[in-house]
Amino acid sequence: MLTQIINARILTPQGWLKDGSVLIRDNKILEVTNCDLAIVGATLIDAKGMYIVPGGVEIHVHGGGGRDFMEGSEDAFRAAIKAHMQHGTTSIFPTLSSSTIPMIRAAAETTEKLMSEPDSPVLGLHLEGHYFNMKMAGGQMPENIKNPDPEEYIPLLEETHCIKRWDAAPELPGAMQFGKYITSKGVLASVGHTQAEFEDIYTGFYAGYTHATHFYNAMPGFHKRREYKYEGTVESIYLMDDMTVEVVADGIHVPPTILRLVHKIKGVEKTALITDALACAASDSKEAFDPRVIIEDGVCKLADRSALAGSIATMDRLIRTMVQKAEIPLEDAVRMASETPARIMGVLDRKGTLERGKDADIIALDRDLNVRAVWAMGKLVEGTNKLF
């Protein structure tokens, strides 16, 4: 089947194409061109001058549509994934907060089943924890947090093949061994829920920790102890030029001014946008998987208001926040939601940009940056056909 999207403003790796077209055959992009003459035999889709951009690559998301990935069930996974796809996410790495080993095994089994399906949006499992600094637990379940344990993580990585990312605090005993081991297995090691200072980050980087989990959140910045001042995790990460970061770009977890600062210092190619969304995102639900969590002021918090505990954001909101509140150019915001996370997770060969031969993962955005259509692997996502 041949489909042609015409009359579009298309974001390509070389910049914007005005009045161009995208040609799709089955699940692949056949061609991106500045010519929008109709191809004989193609099903024509008139984008009406809207923005046509790559689908979002979500590398940190806990749930949506009223369901949480910690439930581990196929039903929960499908509901959450469907909810986020309707808002522009076309590739997803389901994320578990600090969990027990049985919970991880259940989620891994479901992830592997979904990954094996044709044209699946699921690209792997992300474990956020449970090897974190207890003092920086934030919204994580404290009863699950501990130091890295090779008797847990080695068997897990030996018996599964879907874990693509695992976050830990590098200052913990055993964290360097953990970082070296998981990266030897092709798993991205990320710094999170940490009190690391420069030496920890520097040593950790060379042990494999090349990414930072929800940058600025659950990590200290510049601070004092008695009369002396010390760099925080934030400044230490800025000093590591090759370290990538992700930000919860809902405008609440990180204020727009700081989003602008991250963009200025780390740049587009080192910054990914994430939702860090909980089950209540993209739904009418007012409850999170964790009973301690409340929804207030458009964000998830611990009920005692001691910490943020996740977002209710979706991919389209991240792009709008970056453009409309942080005043970042649209092309940069889109690249940080698609190209950069795809590069970080090693899937840029097939995801993240609109180019010949890549997967047909495409979003249509109107002038107000609302989603008007989403194609995942060339198929129109149910509930997003608002172009017609």
PDB file of C-alpha atoms in Angstrom, residues 9-141:
ATOM      1  CA  ARG A   9       5.753  21.569   6.260  1.00  0.00           C
ATOM      2  CA  ILE A  10       8.116  18.646   6.916  1.00  0.00           C
ATOM      3  CA  LEU A  11      10.975  18.478   9.420  1.00  0.00           C
ATOM      4  CA  THR A  12      13.931  16.628   7.916  1.00  0.00           C
ATOM      5  CA  PRO A  13      17.502  16.239   9.255  1.00  0.00           C
ATOM      6  CA  GLN A  14      18.451  19.033   6.827  1.00  0.00           C
ATOM      7  CA  GLY A  15      15.725  21.399   8.099  1.00  0.00           C
ATOM      8  CA  TRP A  16      12.183  22.283   7.076  1.00  0.00           C
ATOM      9  CA  LEU A  17      10.698  21.412   3.687  1.00  0.00           C
ATOM     10  CA  LYS A  18       7.837  23.711   2.735  1.00  0.00           C
ATOM     11  CA  ASP A  19       5.022  22.264   0.634  1.00  0.00           C
ATOM     12  CA  GLY A  20       6.765  18.885   0.539  1.00  0.00           C
ATOM     13  CA  SER A  21       5.471  15.367   0.726  1.00  0.00           C
ATOM     14  CA  VAL A  22       6.210  12.090   2.491  1.00  0.00           C
ATOM     15  CA  LEU A  23       5.733   8.841   0.629  1.00  0.00           C
ATOM     16  CA  ILE A  24       4.999   5.749   2.740  1.00  0.00           C
ATOM     17  CA  ARG A  25       4.925   2.144   1.614  1.00  0.00           C
ATOM     18  CA  ASP A  26       3.590  -0.273   4.222  1.00  0.00           C
ATOM     19  CA  ASN A  27       5.590   0.503   7.387  1.00  0.00           C
ATOM     20  CA  LYS A  28       8.544   2.412   5.883  1.00  0.00           C
ATOM     21  CA  ILE A  29       9.250   5.890   4.559  1.00  0.00           C
ATOM     22  CA  LEU A  30       9.849   5.480   0.844  1.00  0.00           C
ATOM     23  CA  GLU A  31      10.824   9.106   0.180  1.00  0.00           C
ATOM     24  CA  VAL A  32      10.744  12.613   1.652  1.00  0.00           C
ATOM     25  CA  THR A  33      10.694  15.270  -1.056  1.00  0.00           C
ATOM     26  CA  ASN A  34      10.023  18.952  -1.646  1.00  0.00           C
ATOM     27  CA  CYS A  35       7.727  17.988  -4.525  1.00  0.00           C
ATOM     28  CA  ASP A  36       4.092  17.447  -3.596  1.00  0.00           C
ATOM     29  CA  LEU A  37       2.774  16.381  -6.970  1.00  0.00           C
ATOM     30  CA  ALA A  38       0.389  13.494  -6.442  1.00  0.00           C
ATOM     31  CA  ILE A  39       1.831  10.051  -7.189  1.00  0.00           C
ATOM     32  CA  VAL A  40      -0.387   7.835  -9.338  1.00  0.00           C
ATOM     33  CA  GLY A  41      -1.844   5.000  -7.266  1.00  0.00           C
ATOM     34  CA  ALA A  42      -1.043   6.560  -3.873  1.00  0.00           C
ATOM     35  CA  THR A  43      -3.642   7.263  -1.194  1.00  0.00           C
ATOM     36  CA  LEU A  44      -3.403  11.038  -0.766  1.00  0.00           C
ATOM     37  CA  ILE A  45      -3.475  12.724   2.640  1.00  0.00           C
ATOM     38  CA  ASP A  46      -3.666  16.529   2.558  1.00  0.00           C
ATOM     39  CA  ALA A  47      -1.813  17.906   5.595  1.00  0.00           C
ATOM     40  CA  LYS A  48      -3.276  21.369   4.924  1.00  0.00           C
ATOM     41  CA  GLY A  49       0.025  23.115   5.609  1.00  0.00           C
ATOM     42  CA  MET A  50       0.503  21.501   9.022  1.00  0.00           C
ATOM     43  CA  TYR A  51       3.809  20.442  10.528  1.00  0.00           C
ATOM     44  CA  ILE A  52       4.814  16.866   9.707  1.00  0.00           C
ATOM     45  CA  VAL A  53       7.463  15.693  12.192  1.00  0.00           C
ATOM     46  CA  PRO A  54       8.977  12.436  13.480  1.00  0.00           C
ATOM     47  CA  GLY A  55       7.021  10.434  16.051  1.00  0.00           C
ATOM     48  CA  GLY A  56       8.061  10.788  19.672  1.00  0.00           C
ATOM     49  CA  VAL A  57      10.503   8.297  21.202  1.00  0.00           C
ATOM     50  CA  GLU A  58       9.548   7.950  24.887  1.00  0.00           C
ATOM     51  CA  ILE A  59      12.413   6.629  27.023  1.00  0.00           C
ATOM     52  CA  HIS A  60      10.981   7.265  30.515  1.00  0.00           C
ATOM     53  CA  VAL A  61       7.274   6.665  31.165  1.00  0.00           C
ATOM     54  CA  HIS A  62       5.556   4.746  33.970  1.00  0.00           C
ATOM     55  CA  GLY A  63       2.026   4.491  32.671  1.00  0.00           C
ATOM     56  CA  GLY A  64      -1.011   6.204  31.212  1.00  0.00           C
ATOM     57  CA  GLY A  65      -4.651   5.674  30.391  1.00  0.00           C
ATOM     58  CA  GLY A  66      -5.262   4.725  34.028  1.00  0.00           C
ATOM     59  CA  ARG A  67      -2.732   1.846  34.014  1.00  0.00           C
ATOM     60  CA  ASP A  68       0.826   1.468  35.320  1.00  0.00           C
ATOM     61  CA  PHE A  69       3.625  -0.671  33.872  1.00  0.00           C
ATOM     62  CA  MET A  70       4.401  -1.881  37.408  1.00  0.00           C
ATOM     63  CA  GLU A  71       1.208  -3.949  37.147  1.00  0.00           C
ATOM     64  CA  GLY A  72       3.173  -6.132  34.748  1.00  0.00           C
ATOM     65  CA  SER A  73       0.129  -7.409  32.868  1.00  0.00           C
ATOM     66  CA  GLU A  74      -0.364  -7.360  29.131  1.00  0.00           C
ATOM     67  CA  ASP A  75      -3.668  -5.549  29.606  1.00  0.00           C
ATOM     68  CA  ALA A  76      -2.026  -2.739  31.610  1.00  0.00           C
ATOM     69  CA  PHE A  77       0.805  -2.377  29.097  1.00  0.00           C
ATOM     70  CA  ARG A  78      -1.524  -2.168  26.102  1.00  0.00           C
ATOM     71  CA  ALA A  79      -3.805   0.409  27.749  1.00  0.00           C
ATOM     72  CA  ALA A  80      -0.916   2.693  28.770  1.00  0.00           C
ATOM     73  CA  ILE A  81       0.839   2.417  25.411  1.00  0.00           C
ATOM     74  CA  LYS A  82      -2.358   3.138  23.467  1.00  0.00           C
ATOM     75  CA  ALA A  83      -3.026   6.237  25.596  1.00  0.00           C
ATOM     76  CA  HIS A  84       0.413   7.718  24.898  1.00  0.00           C
ATOM     77  CA  MET A  85       0.371   6.869  21.195  1.00  0.00           C
ATOM     78  CA  GLN A  86      -2.716   9.034  20.788  1.00  0.00           C
ATOM     79  CA  HIS A  87      -0.573  11.986  21.922  1.00  0.00           C
ATOM     80  CA  GLY A  88       2.346  11.508  19.548  1.00  0.00           C
ATOM     81  CA  THR A  89       4.471   8.751  21.094  1.00  0.00           C
ATOM     82  CA  THR A  90       5.311   6.141  18.450  1.00  0.00           C
ATOM     83  CA  SER A  91       8.173   4.298  20.194  1.00  0.00           C
ATOM     84  CA  ILE A  92       8.210   3.519  23.888  1.00  0.00           C
ATOM     85  CA  PHE A  93      10.421   2.066  26.584  1.00  0.00           C
ATOM     86  CA  PRO A  94       8.012   1.167  29.428  1.00  0.00           C
ATOM     87  CA  THR A  95       9.501   2.190  32.770  1.00  0.00           C
ATOM     88  CA  LEU A  96       9.299   0.555  36.191  1.00  0.00           C
ATOM     89  CA  SER A  97       9.875   2.557  39.354  1.00  0.00           C
ATOM     90  CA  SER A  98      11.919   0.770  42.027  1.00  0.00           C
ATOM     91  CA  SER A  99      10.355  -2.691  42.017  1.00  0.00           C
ATOM     92  CA  THR A 100      10.786  -6.143  43.472  1.00  0.00           C
ATOM     93  CA  ILE A 101      12.504  -8.814  41.380  1.00  0.00           C
ATOM     94  CA  PRO A 102       9.204 -10.711  40.801  1.00  0.00           C
ATOM     95  CA  MET A 103       7.629  -7.470  39.519  1.00  0.00           C
ATOM     96  CA  ILE A 104      10.573  -6.896  37.166  1.00  0.00           C
ATOM     97  CA  ARG A 105      10.339 -10.461  35.870  1.00  0.00           C
ATOM     98  CA  ALA A 106       6.597 -10.104  35.200  1.00  0.00           C
ATOM     99  CA  ALA A 107       7.097  -6.814  33.335  1.00  0.00           C
ATOM    100  CA  ALA A 108      10.020  -8.271  31.369  1.00  0.00           C
ATOM    101  CA  GLU A 109       7.895 -11.215  30.258  1.00  0.00           C
ATOM    102  CA  THR A 110       5.159  -8.873  29.018  1.00  0.00           C
ATOM    103  CA  THR A 111       7.684  -6.555  27.357  1.00  0.00           C
ATOM    104  CA  GLU A 112       9.273  -9.441  25.469  1.00  0.00           C
ATOM    105  CA  LYS A 113       5.884 -10.647  24.272  1.00  0.00           C
ATOM    106  CA  LEU A 114       4.944  -7.202  22.963  1.00  0.00           C
ATOM    107  CA  MET A 115       8.380  -6.623  21.405  1.00  0.00           C
ATOM    108  CA  SER A 116       7.961  -9.819  19.375  1.00  0.00           C
ATOM    109  CA  GLU A 117       4.781  -8.563  17.718  1.00  0.00           C
ATOM    110  CA  PRO A 118       5.027  -7.128  14.170  1.00  0.00           C
ATOM    111  CA  ASP A 119       5.437  -3.326  14.026  1.00  0.00           C
ATOM    112  CA  SER A 120       5.443  -3.067  17.825  1.00  0.00           C
ATOM    113  CA  PRO A 121       6.035   0.387  19.373  1.00  0.00           C
ATOM    114  CA  VAL A 122       7.686  -1.327  22.379  1.00  0.00           C
ATOM    115  CA  LEU A 123      11.470  -1.235  22.056  1.00  0.00           C
ATOM    116  CA  GLY A 124      12.571  -2.420  25.487  1.00  0.00           C
ATOM    117  CA  LEU A 125      12.187  -2.134  29.240  1.00  0.00           C
ATOM    118  CA  HIS A 126      13.593   0.676  31.403  1.00  0.00           C
ATOM    119  CA  LEU A 127      14.273   0.007  35.088  1.00  0.00           C
ATOM    120  CA  GLU A 128      14.301   3.198  37.152  1.00  0.00           C
ATOM    121  CA  GLY A 129      15.911   1.786  40.255  1.00  0.00           C
ATOM    122  CA  HIS A 130      15.943   0.094  42.640  1.00  0.00           C
ATOM    123  CA  TYR A 131      19.627   0.892  43.297  1.00  0.00           C
ATOM    124  CA  PHE A 132      19.155   4.438  44.546  1.00  0.00           C
ATOM    125  CA  ASN A 133      20.311   6.727  47.340  1.00  0.00           C
ATOM    126  CA  MET A 134      17.647   6.451  50.031  1.00  0.00           C
ATOM    127  CA  LYS A 135      18.058  10.150  50.892  1.00  0.00           C
ATOM    128  CA  MET A 136      16.942  11.014  47.352  1.00  0.00           C
ATOM    129  CA  ALA A 137      14.118   8.469  47.068  1.00  0.00           C
ATOM    130  CA  GLY A 138      11.545  11.127  46.132  1.00  0.00           C
ATOM    131  CA  GLY A 139       8.494   9.321  44.768  1.00  0.00           C
ATOM    132  CA  GLN A 140      10.211   5.902  44.677  1.00  0.00           C
ATOM    133  CA  MET A 141       8.922   3.203  47.043  1.00  0.00           C
TER     134      MET A 141
END
